[in-house]
Amino acid sequence: MNATVPDWLRGVWQRTRIDYSDGSRDTSSRVFWLQGLSCYGDLRIATTRPIVTRLGASRDDDLALAHQQGATGHCHYLDGQAVWQREWGYQPVVDFPEPGDIELRDSCIIERAPSGAYEEEWHRLTPKDPDIHVWLREDGHARLLVIDAFAMLIERRSLVLPPLPLANLLRESSQDAQTLLNCEISYAEYGANSNFLIRHSTLPWREGQSLSLCNQQGKILPSGWRLEEHYSGISRHLSDTSASSLALPPNPGTGFAG
């Protein structure tokens, strides 16, 4: 696949803050963005989300899960502006259906909404010129991005939901929590135990488990997947780029969140 973003934008990014136009700020949510040659995946989970062991355990727990966000698709960058063409996501709707103005500052980027709705600060977790593997399951219902020592699995529901926030659907729809919320987006880091360990997931009980779909070279292990993107960056051992050594102290639209 031809690259649709510059080389400096490829890699894994962690958000450290978002400032909203109303003056509010969020510096605690766990937000990660994996950017390949074109494909992207992101996950956004509030630190206030409770420990949940299963769907349907309680109404409050289900509503907390319904506010999570994440998506995948293709990013296109031109003249300082990025457009995220969302293919599918955890939420049926997009918070900010507009492009983002991108400013590079050394190892971080500042992303601003042209409308002024928000400003985000992202910090790079990977070295420049990382190895990239992006896999698509043959049924089209899952994508796996593996970028150096980081991976993200983004599943797709088989059910098409109405273009409303999940929390609204949970309150108003006849669909149960299992149907609405059983959609995995998991962020994993390669660790000392020689596998990818899930750190954050829309299914909280998956956290701490292995993401056993791929090996340390980013190659898929089970059958039924095809390679979408592959780029060999500067040769290095994964142990040199481990997460611990790099960590910081509506329907398809152009919006990033969702």
PDB file of C-alpha atoms in Angstrom:
ATOM      1  CA  MET A   1       0.000   0.000   0.000  1.00  0.00           C
ATOM      2  CA  ASN A   2       1.227   3.487  -0.827  1.00  0.00           C
ATOM      3  CA  ALA A   3       1.943   5.706   2.168  1.00  0.00           C
ATOM      4  CA  THR A   4      -0.626   8.437   2.811  1.00  0.00           C
ATOM      5  CA  VAL A   5       1.172  10.007   5.789  1.00  0.00           C
ATOM      6  CA  PRO A   6       4.759  11.323   6.107  1.00  0.00           C
ATOM      7  CA  ASP A   7       7.387   9.108   7.711  1.00  0.00           C
ATOM      8  CA  TRP A   8       7.559  11.268  10.872  1.00  0.00           C
ATOM      9  CA  LEU A   9       3.876  10.598  11.579  1.00  0.00           C
ATOM     10  CA  ARG A  10       4.240   6.819  11.465  1.00  0.00           C
ATOM     11  CA  GLY A  11       4.632   5.054  14.781  1.00  0.00           C
ATOM     12  CA  VAL A  12       2.898   4.853  18.151  1.00  0.00           C
ATOM     13  CA  TRP A  13       1.699   7.951  19.981  1.00  0.00           C
ATOM     14  CA  GLN A  14       0.368   8.476  23.496  1.00  0.00           C
ATOM     15  CA  ARG A  15      -1.811  11.457  24.285  1.00  0.00           C
ATOM     16  CA  THR A  16      -0.833  13.497  27.323  1.00  0.00           C
ATOM     17  CA  ARG A  17      -3.594  16.099  27.236  1.00  0.00           C
ATOM     18  CA  ILE A  18      -6.656  17.400  25.453  1.00  0.00           C
ATOM     19  CA  ASP A  19      -7.905  20.957  25.965  1.00  0.00           C
ATOM     20  CA  TYR A  20     -11.489  21.727  24.990  1.00  0.00           C
ATOM     21  CA  SER A  21     -12.932  25.020  23.803  1.00  0.00           C
ATOM     22  CA  ASP A  22     -14.954  25.345  27.027  1.00  0.00           C
ATOM     23  CA  GLY A  23     -11.713  25.545  29.022  1.00  0.00           C
ATOM     24  CA  SER A  24     -11.788  21.998  30.399  1.00  0.00           C
ATOM     25  CA  ARG A  25      -8.763  19.700  30.173  1.00  0.00           C
ATOM     26  CA  ASP A  26      -8.201  15.940  30.386  1.00  0.00           C
ATOM     27  CA  THR A  27      -4.708  14.685  31.220  1.00  0.00           C
ATOM     28  CA  SER A  28      -5.595  11.313  32.742  1.00  0.00           C
ATOM     29  CA  SER A  29      -7.408   9.304  30.067  1.00  0.00           C
ATOM     30  CA  ARG A  30      -5.421   6.457  28.539  1.00  0.00           C
ATOM     31  CA  VAL A  31      -5.228   7.275  24.841  1.00  0.00           C
ATOM     32  CA  PHE A  32      -3.038   5.551  22.247  1.00  0.00           C
ATOM     33  CA  TRP A  33      -2.753   6.005  18.478  1.00  0.00           C
ATOM     34  CA  LEU A  34      -0.968   3.547  16.194  1.00  0.00           C
ATOM     35  CA  GLN A  35      -0.200   4.981  12.751  1.00  0.00           C
ATOM     36  CA  GLY A  36       1.004   2.819   9.886  1.00  0.00           C
ATOM     37  CA  LEU A  37       1.754   3.793   6.298  1.00  0.00           C
ATOM     38  CA  SER A  38      -1.938   4.606   5.923  1.00  0.00           C
ATOM     39  CA  CYS A  39      -3.977   2.499   8.365  1.00  0.00           C
ATOM     40  CA  TYR A  40      -4.461   3.744  11.911  1.00  0.00           C
ATOM     41  CA  GLY A  41      -5.959   2.444  15.127  1.00  0.00           C
ATOM     42  CA  ASP A  42      -6.737   4.313  18.328  1.00  0.00           C
ATOM     43  CA  LEU A  43      -8.112   3.580  21.792  1.00  0.00           C
ATOM     44  CA  ARG A  44      -9.437   6.014  24.417  1.00  0.00           C
ATOM     45  CA  ILE A  45     -10.361   4.883  27.936  1.00  0.00           C
ATOM     46  CA  ALA A  46     -11.107   7.131  30.912  1.00  0.00           C
ATOM     47  CA  THR A  47      -9.262   6.384  34.146  1.00  0.00           C
ATOM     48  CA  THR A  48     -12.625   6.563  35.918  1.00  0.00           C
ATOM     49  CA  ARG A  49     -13.806   3.392  34.185  1.00  0.00           C
ATOM     50  CA  PRO A  50     -14.475   0.780  36.884  1.00  0.00           C
ATOM     51  CA  ILE A  51     -13.008  -2.713  37.031  1.00  0.00           C
ATOM     52  CA  VAL A  52     -15.494  -4.799  35.061  1.00  0.00           C
ATOM     53  CA  THR A  53     -15.336  -8.593  34.843  1.00  0.00           C
ATOM     54  CA  ARG A  54     -18.130  -9.214  32.347  1.00  0.00           C
ATOM     55  CA  LEU A  55     -20.788  -7.515  30.277  1.00  0.00           C
ATOM     56  CA  GLY A  56     -24.177  -7.158  31.922  1.00  0.00           C
ATOM     57  CA  ALA A  57     -22.814  -7.312  35.475  1.00  0.00           C
ATOM     58  CA  SER A  58     -24.540  -4.050  36.380  1.00  0.00           C
ATOM     59  CA  ARG A  59     -26.200  -1.144  34.637  1.00  0.00           C
ATOM     60  CA  ASP A  60     -23.586   1.318  35.921  1.00  0.00           C
ATOM     61  CA  ASP A  61     -20.703  -0.838  34.700  1.00  0.00           C
ATOM     62  CA  ASP A  62     -22.266  -1.217  31.265  1.00  0.00           C
ATOM     63  CA  LEU A  63     -22.784   2.543  30.990  1.00  0.00           C
ATOM     64  CA  ALA A  64     -19.143   3.139  31.934  1.00  0.00           C
ATOM     65  CA  LEU A  65     -18.027   0.787  29.156  1.00  0.00           C
ATOM     66  CA  ALA A  66     -20.374   2.547  26.738  1.00  0.00           C
ATOM     67  CA  HIS A  67     -18.295   5.745  26.994  1.00  0.00           C
ATOM     68  CA  GLN A  68     -15.090   4.130  25.700  1.00  0.00           C
ATOM     69  CA  GLN A  69     -13.837   5.069  22.244  1.00  0.00           C
ATOM     70  CA  GLY A  70     -11.644   3.640  19.528  1.00  0.00           C
ATOM     71  CA  ALA A  71     -11.575   3.271  15.769  1.00  0.00           C
ATOM     72  CA  THR A  72      -9.619   2.255  12.699  1.00  0.00           C
ATOM     73  CA  GLY A  73      -9.386   3.378   9.106  1.00  0.00           C
ATOM     74  CA  HIS A  74      -6.984   5.323   6.903  1.00  0.00           C
ATOM     75  CA  CYS A  75      -5.226   8.620   7.609  1.00  0.00           C
ATOM     76  CA  HIS A  76      -4.379  11.071   4.825  1.00  0.00           C
ATOM     77  CA  TYR A  77      -1.993  13.968   5.441  1.00  0.00           C
ATOM     78  CA  LEU A  78      -1.573  17.007   3.196  1.00  0.00           C
ATOM     79  CA  ASP A  79      -0.224  20.511   3.837  1.00  0.00           C
ATOM     80  CA  GLY A  80      -0.197  20.234   7.622  1.00  0.00           C
ATOM     81  CA  GLN A  81      -3.645  18.680   7.945  1.00  0.00           C
ATOM     82  CA  ALA A  82      -4.686  15.089   8.636  1.00  0.00           C
ATOM     83  CA  VAL A  83      -7.988  13.524   7.627  1.00  0.00           C
ATOM     84  CA  TRP A  84      -9.031  10.254   9.265  1.00  0.00           C
ATOM     85  CA  GLN A  85     -11.259   8.184   7.004  1.00  0.00           C
ATOM     86  CA  ARG A  86     -12.867   5.996   9.622  1.00  0.00           C
ATOM     87  CA  GLU A  87     -13.860   2.502   8.530  1.00  0.00           C
ATOM     88  CA  TRP A  88     -15.331   1.293  11.807  1.00  0.00           C
ATOM     89  CA  GLY A  89     -15.151   1.995  15.513  1.00  0.00           C
ATOM     90  CA  TYR A  90     -16.368   1.193  18.985  1.00  0.00           C
ATOM     91  CA  GLN A  91     -18.841   4.072  18.906  1.00  0.00           C
ATOM     92  CA  PRO A  92     -21.421   4.305  16.092  1.00  0.00           C
ATOM     93  CA  VAL A  93     -20.781   8.069  15.905  1.00  0.00           C
ATOM     94  CA  VAL A  94     -17.750  10.364  15.785  1.00  0.00           C
ATOM     95  CA  ASP A  95     -17.138  13.067  18.400  1.00  0.00           C
ATOM     96  CA  PHE A  96     -15.252  15.451  16.114  1.00  0.00           C
ATOM     97  CA  PRO A  97     -16.091  14.868  12.423  1.00  0.00           C
ATOM     98  CA  GLU A  98     -13.419  17.228  11.106  1.00  0.00           C
ATOM     99  CA  PRO A  99      -9.766  17.042  10.065  1.00  0.00           C
ATOM    100  CA  GLY A 100      -6.899  17.919  12.399  1.00  0.00           C
ATOM    101  CA  ASP A 101      -4.199  20.543  11.960  1.00  0.00           C
ATOM    102  CA  ILE A 102      -0.886  18.863  12.840  1.00  0.00           C
ATOM    103  CA  GLU A 103       2.213  20.632  14.191  1.00  0.00           C
ATOM    104  CA  LEU A 104       5.408  18.626  14.715  1.00  0.00           C
ATOM    105  CA  ARG A 105       7.520  19.547  17.757  1.00  0.00           C
ATOM    106  CA  ASP A 106      10.541  17.244  18.067  1.00  0.00           C
ATOM    107  CA  SER A 107       9.168  13.971  19.485  1.00  0.00           C
ATOM    108  CA  CYS A 108       5.634  15.254  19.993  1.00  0.00           C
ATOM    109  CA  ILE A 109       2.848  16.593  17.822  1.00  0.00           C
ATOM    110  CA  ILE A 110       0.124  19.110  18.541  1.00  0.00           C
ATOM    111  CA  GLU A 111      -3.230  18.381  16.929  1.00  0.00           C
ATOM    112  CA  ARG A 112      -5.847  21.116  16.691  1.00  0.00           C
ATOM    113  CA  ALA A 113      -9.400  21.082  15.398  1.00  0.00           C
ATOM    114  CA  PRO A 114      -9.878  23.750  12.709  1.00  0.00           C
ATOM    115  CA  SER A 115     -13.113  24.701  14.491  1.00  0.00           C
ATOM    116  CA  GLY A 116     -11.215  25.300  17.734  1.00  0.00           C
ATOM    117  CA  ALA A 117     -13.132  22.510  19.488  1.00  0.00           C
ATOM    118  CA  TYR A 118     -10.007  20.892  20.949  1.00  0.00           C
ATOM    119  CA  GLU A 119      -6.215  20.760  21.088  1.00  0.00           C
ATOM    120  CA  GLU A 120      -4.346  17.512  21.779  1.00  0.00           C
ATOM    121  CA  GLU A 121      -0.708  16.807  22.605  1.00  0.00           C
ATOM    122  CA  TRP A 122       0.767  13.475  21.525  1.00  0.00           C
ATOM    123  CA  HIS A 123       4.171  11.989  22.415  1.00  0.00           C
ATOM    124  CA  ARG A 124       6.011   9.375  20.381  1.00  0.00           C
ATOM    125  CA  LEU A 125       6.564   5.960  21.981  1.00  0.00           C
ATOM    126  CA  THR A 126       8.483   4.377  19.100  1.00  0.00           C
ATOM    127  CA  PRO A 127      11.786   5.369  17.530  1.00  0.00           C
ATOM    128  CA  LYS A 128      11.604   7.073  14.172  1.00  0.00           C
ATOM    129  CA  ASP A 129      11.337   4.751  11.171  1.00  0.00           C
ATOM    130  CA  PRO A 130       9.641   1.840  12.987  1.00  0.00           C
ATOM    131  CA  ASP A 131       8.812  -1.597  11.602  1.00  0.00           C
ATOM    132  CA  ILE A 132       5.153  -1.787  10.553  1.00  0.00           C
ATOM    133  CA  HIS A 133       2.835  -4.739   9.951  1.00  0.00           C
ATOM    134  CA  VAL A 134      -0.907  -4.265   9.433  1.00  0.00           C
ATOM    135  CA  TRP A 135      -3.149  -7.300   9.043  1.00  0.00           C
ATOM    136  CA  LEU A 136      -6.826  -7.539   8.044  1.00  0.00           C
ATOM    137  CA  ARG A 137      -8.898 -10.585   8.876  1.00  0.00           C
ATOM    138  CA  GLU A 138     -10.323 -12.087   5.710  1.00  0.00           C
ATOM    139  CA  ASP A 139     -13.920 -11.572   6.852  1.00  0.00           C
ATOM    140  CA  GLY A 140     -13.180  -7.841   7.211  1.00  0.00           C
ATOM    141  CA  HIS A 141     -14.200  -7.789  10.870  1.00  0.00           C
ATOM    142  CA  ALA A 142     -10.835  -7.237  12.543  1.00  0.00           C
ATOM    143  CA  ARG A 143      -7.575  -5.374  11.949  1.00  0.00           C
ATOM    144  CA  LEU A 144      -4.264  -5.860  13.763  1.00  0.00           C
ATOM    145  CA  LEU A 145      -1.553  -3.196  13.724  1.00  0.00           C
ATOM    146  CA  VAL A 146       1.921  -4.182  14.930  1.00  0.00           C
ATOM    147  CA  ILE A 147       4.447  -1.341  15.118  1.00  0.00           C
ATOM    148  CA  ASP A 148       7.765  -2.270  16.722  1.00  0.00           C
ATOM    149  CA  ALA A 149       7.014  -3.268  20.338  1.00  0.00           C
ATOM    150  CA  PHE A 150       3.339  -2.264  20.237  1.00  0.00           C
ATOM    151  CA  ALA A 151       0.168  -3.807  18.822  1.00  0.00           C
ATOM    152  CA  MET A 152      -3.515  -2.971  18.586  1.00  0.00           C
ATOM    153  CA  LEU A 153      -6.430  -5.237  17.712  1.00  0.00           C
ATOM    154  CA  ILE A 154      -9.610  -3.527  16.510  1.00  0.00           C
ATOM    155  CA  GLU A 155     -12.631  -5.779  16.048  1.00  0.00           C
ATOM    156  CA  ARG A 156     -15.763  -4.890  14.106  1.00  0.00           C
ATOM    157  CA  ARG A 157     -19.309  -5.721  15.159  1.00  0.00           C
ATOM    158  CA  SER A 158     -21.313  -7.871  12.779  1.00  0.00           C
ATOM    159  CA  LEU A 159     -24.373  -5.820  13.749  1.00  0.00           C
ATOM    160  CA  VAL A 160     -24.796  -2.357  12.218  1.00  0.00           C
ATOM    161  CA  LEU A 161     -25.908   0.039  14.966  1.00  0.00           C
ATOM    162  CA  PRO A 162     -27.918   3.258  14.605  1.00  0.00           C
ATOM    163  CA  PRO A 163     -25.798   6.455  14.517  1.00  0.00           C
ATOM    164  CA  LEU A 164     -26.139   7.263  18.215  1.00  0.00           C
ATOM    165  CA  PRO A 165     -23.711   7.171  21.160  1.00  0.00           C
ATOM    166  CA  LEU A 166     -23.526   3.734  22.760  1.00  0.00           C
ATOM    167  CA  ALA A 167     -24.714   5.108  26.091  1.00  0.00           C
ATOM    168  CA  ASN A 168     -27.913   6.334  24.423  1.00  0.00           C
ATOM    169  CA  LEU A 169     -28.449   2.985  22.720  1.00  0.00           C
ATOM    170  CA  LEU A 170     -27.912   1.164  25.992  1.00  0.00           C
ATOM    171  CA  ARG A 171     -30.586   3.281  27.659  1.00  0.00           C
ATOM    172  CA  GLU A 172     -33.097   3.322  24.810  1.00  0.00           C
ATOM    173  CA  SER A 173     -32.526   0.247  22.648  1.00  0.00           C
ATOM    174  CA  SER A 174     -33.982  -3.213  23.074  1.00  0.00           C
ATOM    175  CA  GLN A 175     -30.502  -4.625  22.395  1.00  0.00           C
ATOM    176  CA  ASP A 176     -28.713  -6.019  25.445  1.00  0.00           C
ATOM    177  CA  ALA A 177     -25.228  -5.108  26.691  1.00  0.00           C
ATOM    178  CA  GLN A 178     -23.681  -8.220  25.147  1.00  0.00           C
ATOM    179  CA  THR A 179     -24.866  -7.168  21.697  1.00  0.00           C
ATOM    180  CA  LEU A 180     -23.928  -3.502  22.029  1.00  0.00           C
ATOM    181  CA  LEU A 181     -20.649  -3.644  23.961  1.00  0.00           C
ATOM    182  CA  ASN A 182     -18.976  -6.893  22.914  1.00  0.00           C
ATOM    183  CA  CYS A 183     -16.456  -5.196  20.613  1.00  0.00           C
ATOM    184  CA  GLU A 184     -12.776  -5.632  21.417  1.00  0.00           C
ATOM    185  CA  ILE A 185     -10.180  -2.939  20.909  1.00  0.00           C
ATOM    186  CA  SER A 186      -7.004  -3.926  22.743  1.00  0.00           C
ATOM    187  CA  TYR A 187      -3.655  -2.144  23.041  1.00  0.00           C
ATOM    188  CA  ALA A 188      -0.664  -4.377  23.798  1.00  0.00           C
ATOM    189  CA  GLU A 189       3.049  -3.980  24.500  1.00  0.00           C
ATOM    190  CA  TYR A 190       5.823  -6.494  23.922  1.00  0.00           C
ATOM    191  CA  GLY A 191       7.330  -7.457  27.257  1.00  0.00           C
ATOM    192  CA  ALA A 192       9.995  -9.482  28.987  1.00  0.00           C
ATOM    193  CA  ASN A 193       7.814 -12.617  28.842  1.00  0.00           C
ATOM    194  CA  SER A 194       8.377 -12.680  25.063  1.00  0.00           C
ATOM    195  CA  ASN A 195       4.831 -11.916  23.987  1.00  0.00           C
ATOM    196  CA  PHE A 196       2.463  -9.008  23.512  1.00  0.00           C
ATOM    197  CA  LEU A 197       0.641  -8.264  26.775  1.00  0.00           C
ATOM    198  CA  ILE A 198      -2.673  -6.412  26.664  1.00  0.00           C
ATOM    199  CA  ARG A 199      -2.403  -3.222  28.710  1.00  0.00           C
ATOM    200  CA  HIS A 200      -5.728  -1.559  27.910  1.00  0.00           C
ATOM    201  CA  SER A 201      -8.891  -2.925  26.333  1.00  0.00           C
ATOM    202  CA  THR A 202     -12.549  -2.101  25.788  1.00  0.00           C
ATOM    203  CA  LEU A 203     -13.095  -5.523  27.391  1.00  0.00           C
ATOM    204  CA  PRO A 204     -11.383  -4.876  30.756  1.00  0.00           C
ATOM    205  CA  TRP A 205     -11.008  -8.557  31.687  1.00  0.00           C
ATOM    206  CA  ARG A 206      -8.646  -8.920  28.698  1.00  0.00           C
ATOM    207  CA  GLU A 207      -6.122  -6.609  30.355  1.00  0.00           C
ATOM    208  CA  GLY A 208      -3.113  -8.569  31.545  1.00  0.00           C
ATOM    209  CA  GLN A 209      -3.722 -11.371  29.049  1.00  0.00           C
ATOM    210  CA  SER A 210      -1.569 -12.171  26.027  1.00  0.00           C
ATOM    211  CA  LEU A 211      -2.437 -10.923  22.573  1.00  0.00           C
ATOM    212  CA  SER A 212      -1.482 -14.193  20.934  1.00  0.00           C
ATOM    213  CA  LEU A 213      -2.247 -13.322  17.315  1.00  0.00           C
ATOM    214  CA  CYS A 214       1.298 -12.417  16.279  1.00  0.00           C
ATOM    215  CA  ASN A 215       4.942 -13.098  17.066  1.00  0.00           C
ATOM    216  CA  GLN A 216       7.672 -10.625  17.977  1.00  0.00           C
ATOM    217  CA  GLN A 217       8.394  -9.913  14.304  1.00  0.00           C
ATOM    218  CA  GLY A 218       4.793  -8.817  13.728  1.00  0.00           C
ATOM    219  CA  LYS A 219       3.892 -11.914  11.701  1.00  0.00           C
ATOM    220  CA  ILE A 220       0.362 -13.228  12.122  1.00  0.00           C
ATOM    221  CA  LEU A 221       0.078 -16.714  13.641  1.00  0.00           C
ATOM    222  CA  PRO A 222      -3.449 -18.010  12.869  1.00  0.00           C
ATOM    223  CA  SER A 223      -4.768 -18.466   9.340  1.00  0.00           C
ATOM    224  CA  GLY A 224      -7.497 -16.304   7.844  1.00  0.00           C
ATOM    225  CA  TRP A 225      -5.614 -12.991   7.801  1.00  0.00           C
ATOM    226  CA  ARG A 226      -4.009 -11.043   4.953  1.00  0.00           C
ATOM    227  CA  LEU A 227      -1.222  -8.476   5.076  1.00  0.00           C
ATOM    228  CA  GLU A 228      -2.407  -4.914   4.351  1.00  0.00           C
ATOM    229  CA  GLU A 229       0.797  -2.995   5.066  1.00  0.00           C
ATOM    230  CA  HIS A 230       4.421  -3.908   5.637  1.00  0.00           C
ATOM    231  CA  TYR A 231       7.405  -1.641   6.129  1.00  0.00           C
ATOM    232  CA  SER A 232      10.841  -2.625   7.415  1.00  0.00           C
ATOM    233  CA  GLY A 233      12.343   0.214   9.412  1.00  0.00           C
ATOM    234  CA  ILE A 234      15.795   0.564  10.883  1.00  0.00           C
ATOM    235  CA  SER A 235      16.979  -2.861  12.035  1.00  0.00           C
ATOM    236  CA  ARG A 236      16.769  -3.185  15.821  1.00  0.00           C
ATOM    237  CA  HIS A 237      15.900  -5.704  18.506  1.00  0.00           C
ATOM    238  CA  LEU A 238      12.481  -5.387  20.082  1.00  0.00           C
ATOM    239  CA  SER A 239      14.146  -5.448  23.480  1.00  0.00           C
ATOM    240  CA  ASP A 240      15.755  -2.126  22.614  1.00  0.00           C
ATOM    241  CA  THR A 241      12.361  -0.573  21.889  1.00  0.00           C
ATOM    242  CA  SER A 242      10.304  -2.202  24.601  1.00  0.00           C
ATOM    243  CA  ALA A 243       7.404  -0.291  26.040  1.00  0.00           C
ATOM    244  CA  SER A 244       9.082  -0.043  29.434  1.00  0.00           C
ATOM    245  CA  SER A 245      12.110   1.715  27.981  1.00  0.00           C
ATOM    246  CA  LEU A 246      10.066   4.126  25.892  1.00  0.00           C
ATOM    247  CA  ALA A 247       7.012   4.843  28.075  1.00  0.00           C
ATOM    248  CA  LEU A 248       6.286   8.367  29.256  1.00  0.00           C
ATOM    249  CA  PRO A 249       7.257   9.308  33.333  1.00  0.00           C
ATOM    250  CA  PRO A 250     -21.327   8.181  13.539  1.00  0.00           C
ATOM    251  CA  ASN A 251     -20.907   5.994  10.974  1.00  0.00           C
ATOM    252  CA  PRO A 252     -17.644   6.289   9.053  1.00  0.00           C
ATOM    253  CA  GLY A 253     -16.498   9.909   8.958  1.00  0.00           C
ATOM    254  CA  THR A 254     -13.325  11.961   9.046  1.00  0.00           C
ATOM    255  CA  GLY A 255     -13.229  12.361  12.808  1.00  0.00           C
ATOM    256  CA  PHE A 256     -10.452  10.662  14.773  1.00  0.00           C
ATOM    257  CA  ALA A 257     -12.231   9.825  18.021  1.00  0.00           C
ATOM    258  CA  GLY A 258     -14.815   7.129  18.127  1.00  0.00           C
TER     259      GLY A 258
END
